[in-house]
MMTF fields as JSON, N, C-alpha, C and O atoms, coordinates in Angstrom:
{
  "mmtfVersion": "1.0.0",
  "mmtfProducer": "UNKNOWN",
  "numBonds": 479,
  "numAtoms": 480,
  "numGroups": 120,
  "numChains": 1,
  "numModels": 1,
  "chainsPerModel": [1],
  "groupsPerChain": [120],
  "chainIdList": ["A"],
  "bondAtomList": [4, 2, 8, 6, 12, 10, 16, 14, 20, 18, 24, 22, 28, 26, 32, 30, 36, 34, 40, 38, 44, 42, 48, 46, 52, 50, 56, 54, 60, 58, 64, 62, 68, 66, 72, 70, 76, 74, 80, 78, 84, 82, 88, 86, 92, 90, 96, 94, 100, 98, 104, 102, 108, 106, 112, 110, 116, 114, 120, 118, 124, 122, 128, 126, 132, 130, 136, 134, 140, 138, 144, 142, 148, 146, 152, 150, 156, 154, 160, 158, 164, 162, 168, 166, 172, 170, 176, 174, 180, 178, 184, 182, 188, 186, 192, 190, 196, 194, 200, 198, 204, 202, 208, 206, 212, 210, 216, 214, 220, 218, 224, 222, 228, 226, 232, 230, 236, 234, 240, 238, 244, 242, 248, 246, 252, 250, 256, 254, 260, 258, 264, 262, 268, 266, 272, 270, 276, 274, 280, 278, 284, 282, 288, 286, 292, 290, 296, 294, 300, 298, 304, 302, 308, 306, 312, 310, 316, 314, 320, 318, 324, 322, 328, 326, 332, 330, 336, 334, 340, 338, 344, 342, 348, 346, 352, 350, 356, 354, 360, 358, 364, 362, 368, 366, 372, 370, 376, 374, 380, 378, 384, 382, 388, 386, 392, 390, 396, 394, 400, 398, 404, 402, 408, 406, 412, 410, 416, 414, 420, 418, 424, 422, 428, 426, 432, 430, 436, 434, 440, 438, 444, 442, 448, 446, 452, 450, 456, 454, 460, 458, 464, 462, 468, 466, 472, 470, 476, 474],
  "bondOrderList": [1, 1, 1, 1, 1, 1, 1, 1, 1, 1, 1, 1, 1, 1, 1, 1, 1, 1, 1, 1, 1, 1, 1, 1, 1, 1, 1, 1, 1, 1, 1, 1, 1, 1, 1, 1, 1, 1, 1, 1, 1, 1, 1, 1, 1, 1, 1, 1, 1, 1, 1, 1, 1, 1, 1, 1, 1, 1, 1, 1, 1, 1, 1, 1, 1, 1, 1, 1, 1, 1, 1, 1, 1, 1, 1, 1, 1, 1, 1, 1, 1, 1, 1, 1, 1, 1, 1, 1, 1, 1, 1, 1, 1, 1, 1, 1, 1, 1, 1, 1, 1, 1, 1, 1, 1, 1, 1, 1, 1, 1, 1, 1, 1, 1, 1, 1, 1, 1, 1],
  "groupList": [{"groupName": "UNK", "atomNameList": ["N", "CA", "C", "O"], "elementList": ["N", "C", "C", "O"], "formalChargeList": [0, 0, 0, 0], "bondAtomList": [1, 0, 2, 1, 3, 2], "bondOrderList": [1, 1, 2], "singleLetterCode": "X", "chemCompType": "L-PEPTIDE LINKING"}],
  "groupTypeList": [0, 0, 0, 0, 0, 0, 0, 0, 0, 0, 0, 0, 0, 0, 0, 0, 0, 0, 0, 0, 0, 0, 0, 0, 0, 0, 0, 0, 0, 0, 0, 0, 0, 0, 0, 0, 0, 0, 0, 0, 0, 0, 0, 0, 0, 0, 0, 0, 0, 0, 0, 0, 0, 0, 0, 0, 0, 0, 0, 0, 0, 0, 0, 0, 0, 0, 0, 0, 0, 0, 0, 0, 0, 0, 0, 0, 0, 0, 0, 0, 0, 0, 0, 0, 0, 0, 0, 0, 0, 0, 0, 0, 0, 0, 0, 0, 0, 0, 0, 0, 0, 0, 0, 0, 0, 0, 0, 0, 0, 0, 0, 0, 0, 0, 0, 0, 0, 0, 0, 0],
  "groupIdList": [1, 2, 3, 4, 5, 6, 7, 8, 9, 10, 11, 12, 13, 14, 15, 16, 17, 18, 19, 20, 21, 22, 23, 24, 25, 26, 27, 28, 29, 30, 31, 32, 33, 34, 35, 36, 37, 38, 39, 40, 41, 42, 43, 44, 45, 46, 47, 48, 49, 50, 51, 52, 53, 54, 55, 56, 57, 58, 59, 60, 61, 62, 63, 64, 65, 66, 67, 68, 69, 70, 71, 72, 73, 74, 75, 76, 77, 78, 79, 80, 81, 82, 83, 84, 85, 86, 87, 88, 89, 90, 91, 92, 93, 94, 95, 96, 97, 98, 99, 100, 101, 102, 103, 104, 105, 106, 107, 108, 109, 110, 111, 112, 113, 114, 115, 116, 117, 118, 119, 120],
  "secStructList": [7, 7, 1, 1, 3, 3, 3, 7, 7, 5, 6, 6, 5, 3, 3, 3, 3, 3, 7, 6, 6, 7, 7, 2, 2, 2, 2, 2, 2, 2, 2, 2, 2, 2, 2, 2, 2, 2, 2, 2, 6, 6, 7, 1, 3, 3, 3, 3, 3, 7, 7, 1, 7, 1, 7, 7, 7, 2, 2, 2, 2, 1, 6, 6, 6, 2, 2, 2, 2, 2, 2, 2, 6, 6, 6, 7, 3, 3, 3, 7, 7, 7, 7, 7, 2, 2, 2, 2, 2, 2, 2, 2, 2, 6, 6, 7, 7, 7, 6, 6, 1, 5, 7, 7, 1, 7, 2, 2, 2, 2, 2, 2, 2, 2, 6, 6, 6, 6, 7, 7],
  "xCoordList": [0.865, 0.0, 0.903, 1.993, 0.214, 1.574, 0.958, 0.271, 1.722, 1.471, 0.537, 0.67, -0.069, -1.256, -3.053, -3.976, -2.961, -4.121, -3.685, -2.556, -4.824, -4.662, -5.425, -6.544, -5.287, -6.804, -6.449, -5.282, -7.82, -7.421, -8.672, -9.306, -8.791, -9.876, -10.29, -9.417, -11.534, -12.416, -13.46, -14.207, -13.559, -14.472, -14.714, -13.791, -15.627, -15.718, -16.349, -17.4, -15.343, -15.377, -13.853, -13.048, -13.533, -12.436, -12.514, -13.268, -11.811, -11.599, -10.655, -9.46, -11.255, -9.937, -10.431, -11.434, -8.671, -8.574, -7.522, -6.452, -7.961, -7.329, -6.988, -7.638, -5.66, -4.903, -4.968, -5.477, -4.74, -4.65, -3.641, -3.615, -3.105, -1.524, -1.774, -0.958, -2.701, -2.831, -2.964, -3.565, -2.17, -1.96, -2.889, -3.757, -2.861, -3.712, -2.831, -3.292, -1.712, -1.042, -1.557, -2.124, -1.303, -1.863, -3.641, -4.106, -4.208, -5.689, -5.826, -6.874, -5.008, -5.184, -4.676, -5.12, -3.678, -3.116, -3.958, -4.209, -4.612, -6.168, -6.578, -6.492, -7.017, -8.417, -7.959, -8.723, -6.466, -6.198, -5.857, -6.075, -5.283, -5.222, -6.661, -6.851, -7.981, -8.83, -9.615, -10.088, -9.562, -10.217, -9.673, -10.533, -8.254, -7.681, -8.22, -8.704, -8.14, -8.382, -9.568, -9.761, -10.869, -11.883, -12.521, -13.564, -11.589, -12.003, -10.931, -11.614, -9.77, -9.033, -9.72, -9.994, -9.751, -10.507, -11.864, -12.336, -12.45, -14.004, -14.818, -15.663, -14.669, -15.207, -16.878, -17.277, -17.395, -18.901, -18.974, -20.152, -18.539, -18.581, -17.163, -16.089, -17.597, -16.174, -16.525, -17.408, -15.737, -16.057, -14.634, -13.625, -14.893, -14.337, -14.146, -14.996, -13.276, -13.225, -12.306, -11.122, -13.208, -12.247, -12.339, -12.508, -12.175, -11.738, -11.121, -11.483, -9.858, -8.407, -8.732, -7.966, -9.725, -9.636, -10.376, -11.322, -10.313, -10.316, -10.977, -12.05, -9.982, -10.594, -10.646, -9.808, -11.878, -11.819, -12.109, -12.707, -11.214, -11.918, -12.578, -12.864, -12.744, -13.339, -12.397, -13.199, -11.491, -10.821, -11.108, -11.732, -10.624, -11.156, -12.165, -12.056, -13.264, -14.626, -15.307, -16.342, -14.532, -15.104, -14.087, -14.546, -13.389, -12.482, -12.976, -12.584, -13.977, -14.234, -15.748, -16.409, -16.225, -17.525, -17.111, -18.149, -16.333, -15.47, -15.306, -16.189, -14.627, -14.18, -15.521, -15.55, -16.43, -17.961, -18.217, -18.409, -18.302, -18.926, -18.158, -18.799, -16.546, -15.787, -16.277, -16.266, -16.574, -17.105, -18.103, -18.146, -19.013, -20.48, -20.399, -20.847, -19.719, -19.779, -18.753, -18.344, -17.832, -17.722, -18.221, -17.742, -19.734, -20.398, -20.21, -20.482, -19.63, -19.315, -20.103, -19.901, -20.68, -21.749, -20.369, -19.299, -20.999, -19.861, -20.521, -21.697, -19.645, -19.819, -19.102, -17.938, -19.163, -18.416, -18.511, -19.374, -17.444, -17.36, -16.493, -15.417, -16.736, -16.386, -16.059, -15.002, -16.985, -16.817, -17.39, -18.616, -16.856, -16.47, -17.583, -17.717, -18.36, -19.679, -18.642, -19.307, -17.748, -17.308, -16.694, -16.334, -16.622, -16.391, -18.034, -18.371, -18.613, -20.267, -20.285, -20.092, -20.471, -20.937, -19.864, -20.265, -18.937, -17.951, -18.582, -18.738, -18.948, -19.435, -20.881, -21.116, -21.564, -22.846, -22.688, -23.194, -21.92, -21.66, -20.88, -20.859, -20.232, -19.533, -20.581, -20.325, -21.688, -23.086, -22.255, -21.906, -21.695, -21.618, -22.247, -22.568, -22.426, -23.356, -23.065, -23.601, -21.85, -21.399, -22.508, -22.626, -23.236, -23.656, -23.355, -22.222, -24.342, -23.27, -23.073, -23.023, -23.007, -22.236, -23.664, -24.523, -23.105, -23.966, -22.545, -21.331, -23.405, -22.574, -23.08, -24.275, -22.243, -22.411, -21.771, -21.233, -21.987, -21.265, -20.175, -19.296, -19.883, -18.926, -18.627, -19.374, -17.449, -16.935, -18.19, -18.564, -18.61, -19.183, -20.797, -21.238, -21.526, -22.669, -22.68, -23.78, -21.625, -21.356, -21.396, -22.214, -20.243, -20.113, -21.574, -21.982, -22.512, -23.518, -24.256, -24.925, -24.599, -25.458, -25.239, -26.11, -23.798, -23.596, -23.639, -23.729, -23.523, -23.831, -25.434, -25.942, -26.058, -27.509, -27.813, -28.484, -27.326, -27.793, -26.877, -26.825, -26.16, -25.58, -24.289, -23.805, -23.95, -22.816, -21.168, -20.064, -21.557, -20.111, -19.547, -18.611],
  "yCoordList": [-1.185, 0.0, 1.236, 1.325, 2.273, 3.298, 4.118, 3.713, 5.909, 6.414, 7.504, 8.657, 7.255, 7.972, 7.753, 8.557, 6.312, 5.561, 4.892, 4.406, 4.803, 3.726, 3.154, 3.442, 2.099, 0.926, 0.939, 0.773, 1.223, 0.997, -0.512, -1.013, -0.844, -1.761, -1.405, -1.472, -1.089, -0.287, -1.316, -1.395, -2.489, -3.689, -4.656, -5.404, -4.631, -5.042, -4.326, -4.585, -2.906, -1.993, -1.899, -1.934, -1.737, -1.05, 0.002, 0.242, 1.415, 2.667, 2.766, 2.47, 3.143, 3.586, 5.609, 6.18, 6.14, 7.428, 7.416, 6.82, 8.256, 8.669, 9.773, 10.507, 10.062, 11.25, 12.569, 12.106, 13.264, 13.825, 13.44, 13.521, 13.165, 12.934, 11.314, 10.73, 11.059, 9.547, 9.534, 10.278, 8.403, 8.371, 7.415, 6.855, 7.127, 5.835, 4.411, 3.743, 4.338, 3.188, 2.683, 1.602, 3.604, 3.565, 3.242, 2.206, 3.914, 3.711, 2.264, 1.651, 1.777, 0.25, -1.043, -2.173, -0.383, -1.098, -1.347, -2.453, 0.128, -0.013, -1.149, -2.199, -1.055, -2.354, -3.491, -4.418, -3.717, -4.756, -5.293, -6.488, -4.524, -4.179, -4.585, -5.51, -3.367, -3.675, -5.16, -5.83, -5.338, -6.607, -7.563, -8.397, -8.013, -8.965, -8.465, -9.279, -7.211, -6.773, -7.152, -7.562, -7.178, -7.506, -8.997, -9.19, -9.982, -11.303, -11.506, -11.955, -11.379, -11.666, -10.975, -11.503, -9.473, -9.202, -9.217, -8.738, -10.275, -10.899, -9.409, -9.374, -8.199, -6.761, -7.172, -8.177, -6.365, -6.481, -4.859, -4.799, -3.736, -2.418, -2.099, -2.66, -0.719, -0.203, 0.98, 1.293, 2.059, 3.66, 3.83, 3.125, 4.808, 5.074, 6.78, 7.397, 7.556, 8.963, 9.79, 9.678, 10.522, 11.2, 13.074, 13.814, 13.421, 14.437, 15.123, 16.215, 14.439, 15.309, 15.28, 15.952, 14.714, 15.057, 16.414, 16.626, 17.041, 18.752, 18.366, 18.798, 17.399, 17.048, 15.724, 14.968, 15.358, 13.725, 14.298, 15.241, 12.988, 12.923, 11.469, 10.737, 11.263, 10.142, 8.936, 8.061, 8.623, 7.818, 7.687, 6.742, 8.672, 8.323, 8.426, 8.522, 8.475, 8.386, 7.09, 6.628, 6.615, 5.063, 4.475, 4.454, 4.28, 3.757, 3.534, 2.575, 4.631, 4.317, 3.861, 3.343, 3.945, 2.846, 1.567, 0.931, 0.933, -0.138, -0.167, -0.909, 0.279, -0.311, -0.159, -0.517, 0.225, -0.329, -1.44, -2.353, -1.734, -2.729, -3.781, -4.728, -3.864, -4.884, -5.366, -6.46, -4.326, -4.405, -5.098, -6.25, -4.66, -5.338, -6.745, -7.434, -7.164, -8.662, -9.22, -10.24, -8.44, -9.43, -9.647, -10.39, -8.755, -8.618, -7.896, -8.399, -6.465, -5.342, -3.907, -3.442, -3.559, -2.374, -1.485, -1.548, -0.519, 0.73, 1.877, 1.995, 3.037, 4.217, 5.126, 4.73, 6.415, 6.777, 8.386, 9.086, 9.054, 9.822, 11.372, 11.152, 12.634, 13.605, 14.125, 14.724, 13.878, 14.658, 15.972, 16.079, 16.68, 18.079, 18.327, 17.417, 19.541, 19.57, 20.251, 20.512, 20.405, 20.367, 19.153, 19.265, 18.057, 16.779, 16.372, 15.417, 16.799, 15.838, 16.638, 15.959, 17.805, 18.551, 18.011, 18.154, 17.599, 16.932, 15.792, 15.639, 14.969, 13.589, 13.67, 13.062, 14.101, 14.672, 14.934, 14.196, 16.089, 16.229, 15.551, 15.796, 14.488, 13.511, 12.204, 11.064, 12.691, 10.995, 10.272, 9.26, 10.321, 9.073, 9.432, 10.536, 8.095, 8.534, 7.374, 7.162, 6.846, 5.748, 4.413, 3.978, 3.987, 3.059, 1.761, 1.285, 1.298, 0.68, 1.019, 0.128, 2.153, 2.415, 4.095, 4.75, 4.075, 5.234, 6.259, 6.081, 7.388, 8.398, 8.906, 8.966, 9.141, 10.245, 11.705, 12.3, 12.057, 13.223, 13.133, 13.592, 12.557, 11.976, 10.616, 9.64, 10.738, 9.127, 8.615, 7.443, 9.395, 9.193, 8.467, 7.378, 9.513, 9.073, 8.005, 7.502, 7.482, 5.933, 4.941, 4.049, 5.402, 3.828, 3.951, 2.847, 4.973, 5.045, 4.426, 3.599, 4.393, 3.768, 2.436, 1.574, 2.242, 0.786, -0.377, -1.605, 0.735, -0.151, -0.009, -0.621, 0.477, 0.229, -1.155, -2.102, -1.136, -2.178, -3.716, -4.727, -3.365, -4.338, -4.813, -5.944, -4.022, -4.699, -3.95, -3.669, -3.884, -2.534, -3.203, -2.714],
  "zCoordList": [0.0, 0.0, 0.0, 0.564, -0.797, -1.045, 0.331, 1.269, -0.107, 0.899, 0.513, 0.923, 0.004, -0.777, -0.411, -0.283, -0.333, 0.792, 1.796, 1.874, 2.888, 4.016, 4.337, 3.913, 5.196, 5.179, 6.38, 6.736, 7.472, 9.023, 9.487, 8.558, 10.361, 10.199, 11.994, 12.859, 12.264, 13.289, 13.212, 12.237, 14.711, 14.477, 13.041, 12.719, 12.426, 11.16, 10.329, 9.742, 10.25, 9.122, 9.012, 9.944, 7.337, 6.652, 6.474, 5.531, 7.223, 6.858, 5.721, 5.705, 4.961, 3.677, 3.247, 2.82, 3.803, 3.84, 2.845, 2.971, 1.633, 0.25, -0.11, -0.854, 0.505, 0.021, -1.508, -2.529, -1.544, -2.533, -3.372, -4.6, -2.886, -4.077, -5.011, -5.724, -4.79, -4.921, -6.541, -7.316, -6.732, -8.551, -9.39, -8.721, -10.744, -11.119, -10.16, -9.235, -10.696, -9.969, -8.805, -8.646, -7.944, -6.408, -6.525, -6.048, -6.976, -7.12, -7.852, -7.648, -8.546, -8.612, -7.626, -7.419, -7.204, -5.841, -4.898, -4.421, -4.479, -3.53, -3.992, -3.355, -5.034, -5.218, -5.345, -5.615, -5.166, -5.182, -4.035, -3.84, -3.11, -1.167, -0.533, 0.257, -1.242, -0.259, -0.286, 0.632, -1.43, -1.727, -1.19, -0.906, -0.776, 0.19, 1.584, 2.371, 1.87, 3.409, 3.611, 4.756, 2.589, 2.937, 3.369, 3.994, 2.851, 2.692, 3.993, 4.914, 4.357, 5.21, 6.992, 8.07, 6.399, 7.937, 8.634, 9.665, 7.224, 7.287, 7.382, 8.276, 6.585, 7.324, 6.851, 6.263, 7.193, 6.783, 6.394, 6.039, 6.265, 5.836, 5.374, 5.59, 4.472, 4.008, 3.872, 3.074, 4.813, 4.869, 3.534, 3.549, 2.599, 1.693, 1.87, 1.227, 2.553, 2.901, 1.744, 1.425, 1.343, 0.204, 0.227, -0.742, 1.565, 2.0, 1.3, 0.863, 1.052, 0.319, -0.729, -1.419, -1.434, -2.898, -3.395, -2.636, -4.033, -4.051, -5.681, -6.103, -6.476, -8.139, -8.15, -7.659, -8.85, -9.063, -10.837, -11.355, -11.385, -13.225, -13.241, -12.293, -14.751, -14.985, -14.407, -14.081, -14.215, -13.665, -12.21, -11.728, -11.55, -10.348, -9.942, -8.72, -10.268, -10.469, -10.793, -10.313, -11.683, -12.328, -10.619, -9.477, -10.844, -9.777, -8.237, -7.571, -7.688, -6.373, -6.86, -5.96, -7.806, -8.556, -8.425, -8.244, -8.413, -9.023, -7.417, -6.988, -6.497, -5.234, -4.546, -3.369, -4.984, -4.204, -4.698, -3.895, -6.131, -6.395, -5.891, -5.435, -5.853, -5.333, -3.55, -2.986, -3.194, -1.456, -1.743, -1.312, -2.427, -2.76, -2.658, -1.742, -3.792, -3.947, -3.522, -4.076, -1.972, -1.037, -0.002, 0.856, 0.119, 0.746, 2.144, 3.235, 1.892, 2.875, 2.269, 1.147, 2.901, 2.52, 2.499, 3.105, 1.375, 1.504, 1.606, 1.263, 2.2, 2.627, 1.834, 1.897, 0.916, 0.848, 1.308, 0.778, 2.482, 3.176, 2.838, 2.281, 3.041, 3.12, 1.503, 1.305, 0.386, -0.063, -0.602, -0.625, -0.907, -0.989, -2.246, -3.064, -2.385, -3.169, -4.629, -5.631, -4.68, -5.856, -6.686, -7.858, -5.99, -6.577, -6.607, -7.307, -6.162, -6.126, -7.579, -8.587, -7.689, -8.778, -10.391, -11.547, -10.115, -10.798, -11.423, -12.634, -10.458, -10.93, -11.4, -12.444, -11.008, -11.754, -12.876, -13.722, -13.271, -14.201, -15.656, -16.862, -14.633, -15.749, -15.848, -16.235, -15.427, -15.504, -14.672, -15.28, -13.386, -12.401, -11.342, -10.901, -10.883, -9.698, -8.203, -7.116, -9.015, -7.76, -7.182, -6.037, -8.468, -8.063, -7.118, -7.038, -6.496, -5.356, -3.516, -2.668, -3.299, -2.8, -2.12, -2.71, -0.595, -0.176, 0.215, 0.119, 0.694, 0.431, 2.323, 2.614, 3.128, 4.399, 4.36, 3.426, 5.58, 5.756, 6.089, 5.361, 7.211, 7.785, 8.23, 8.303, 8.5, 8.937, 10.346, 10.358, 11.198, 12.375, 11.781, 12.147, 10.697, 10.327, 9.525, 9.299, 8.985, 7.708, 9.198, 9.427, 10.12, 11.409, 11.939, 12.3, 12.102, 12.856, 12.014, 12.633, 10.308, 9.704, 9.824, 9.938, 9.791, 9.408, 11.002, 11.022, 12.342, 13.297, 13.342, 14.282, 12.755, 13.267, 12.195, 12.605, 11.017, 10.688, 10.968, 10.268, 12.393, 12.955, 11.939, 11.982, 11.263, 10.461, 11.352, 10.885, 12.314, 12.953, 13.887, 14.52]
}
């Protein structure tokens, strides 16, 4: 795992916090990281926090589509957390919409959704 993302694991959720500096390389490494982390640390959720990102394009856009659907069908609900209404307006605008995958405010309201439905 570079130093661009990190995967923390909080009960049986995967926090993954994604730097700004983070490259395609690295954004394929993720999905190739979380998807072992998920089957190995048996998670049942995956908070996906993308704070630092300021620009997403079509790449990284399809990309955290793609690391929901990978959560999906290992059967870990995903969250994806803190972003910024100029990346929402971004992806709107590029027709994605992150199927898959819910969206919070914060890291606190994704663990709060995901322990009510007992997956935390």
């Amino acid at each position: 795992m570079s130093e661009a993302a990190s995967i923390y694991k909080v009960d049986k959720v995967l926090l993954v916090a994604i730097r700004d500096n983070i490259t395609d390389t690295d954004i394929i490494n993720l999905q190739e990281d979380l998807s072992e982390r998920i089957v190995s640390e048996k998670a049942r959720g995956v908070v996906i926090d993308i704070a630092a990102l300021e620009i997403v394009d079509t790449f990284v856009g399809r990309i955290l589509a793609q690391l929901s659907a990978i959560s999906r069908l290992l059967a870990a609900e995903t969250y994806i957390v803190g972003m910024r209404p100029a990346v929402a307006m971004t992806l709107v605008e590029l027709g994605m919409d992150l199927p898959g995958s819910k969206t919070a405010l914060s890291l606190s309201h994704a663990l709060r959704a995901l322990k009510a439905k007992g997956l935390a």
